[in-house]
Amino acid sequence: MLHQHTPMKSDYDRIASAIAYIQTNVTAQPTLDDVARHVHLSPYHFQRLFTRWAGTTPKRFLQVLTLELGKKLLTQSGSLLQVTDTLGLSSASRLHDHFVQLEAVTPGEFRSKGEGLLIQHGVEETPFGLLFVAQTPRGICRAAFIDDKAESAAQLELLQKSWPLASYQRSADAASTVAAIMTDLPAKTPAQPLPLHISGTNFQLAVWRALLRIPSGSAVSYGDIAMQIDAPKAVRAVGTAVGANPVALLIPCHRVIQQSGALGGYRWGLQRKVAIQAWERL
């Protein structure tokens, strides 16, 4: 028996499950009824939920969840990486990448281990699940998707290992504001660049800055990133640096896919990567 939408599962959980089902059965081109049945909703309620979440119909969404999309994105993105002046000129309402400013942790800050530093943190719901956000007075230092609020404790422990002498304070308002800007819910553009305050090796920082130059709705390969940072033989190391990205969405590691056009991995789950990529394209 199909059930109407209930709060037992989050909207993202249902959509992620639907995406996974479509991916597994893509050659069979599942119908609306097939996918709705899989997530235990009537076709009517599933269509309404999906459209509210994605801003489009399941049929249109299915069209962007293919290997061909990946190949097309790679083809389209080659010249875009070389023309960074085009960033931010799209009429789309998504957050433009030139509003993100990456500031590396200084050697002095690293040595101090966060002494005298206040880090605010919180958890907020987004279209792609719960998002843990932490920020220093200089900017966002961590943003990570979590499956439940219990995982926020694990994220906080990771922060405390990096900044053992810092003070920590929960701030629901700060998390809410950052999540709204990151996911454009409601659509808004910050008046000033959104700063990131993160720590990494010189190589990692170079990779993360290259990621910021990939326009929304586009994708590049790991090899493209290696070429961009003048390290064409360091494709494997680029993959490692992409996987170590400490700030989900704002540093768009979800826009890096395999040379073949396959989406590859994602530290916060492949279904989430598919959802974000498709969301940016719609």
XYZ file of C-alpha atoms in Angstrom, residues 118-126 129-136 139-146 148-157 159 167-180 182 246:
52
model
C 35.959 31.392 18.802
C 34.445 28.869 16.389
C 30.671 28.903 16.002
C 28.952 25.814 14.670
C 25.499 24.492 13.908
C 23.418 22.178 11.732
C 20.869 23.213 9.133
C 18.550 21.340 6.753
C 19.243 21.820 3.025
C 20.324 16.740 3.665
C 21.668 18.117 6.938
C 24.674 20.427 6.700
C 27.154 20.946 9.533
C 28.676 24.434 9.358
C 31.494 25.920 11.422
C 33.031 29.354 11.100
C 35.683 31.521 12.665
C 35.159 32.828 7.584
C 33.742 29.326 7.156
C 36.260 26.699 8.240
C 34.146 23.584 7.688
C 30.921 22.566 5.965
C 30.001 18.913 5.733
C 26.870 16.958 4.921
C 25.760 14.578 7.667
C 21.752 12.757 11.182
C 22.380 15.286 13.903
C 24.335 12.756 15.944
C 27.089 13.007 13.330
C 27.582 16.674 14.184
C 29.483 15.506 17.273
C 31.953 13.667 15.048
C 32.410 16.778 12.913
C 32.998 18.840 16.032
C 35.650 16.355 17.192
C 37.468 20.507 14.359
C 36.563 27.923 22.090
C 33.416 26.434 20.548
C 29.889 27.805 20.566
C 26.684 26.500 18.999
C 24.999 29.027 16.732
C 21.858 27.933 14.925
C 21.441 31.384 13.365
C 24.912 31.346 11.834
C 24.379 27.876 10.372
C 21.002 28.868 8.983
C 22.339 31.989 7.298
C 25.297 30.206 5.744
C 23.193 27.277 4.527
C 20.673 29.661 2.952
C 25.131 28.252 0.007
C 36.742 20.774 3.945
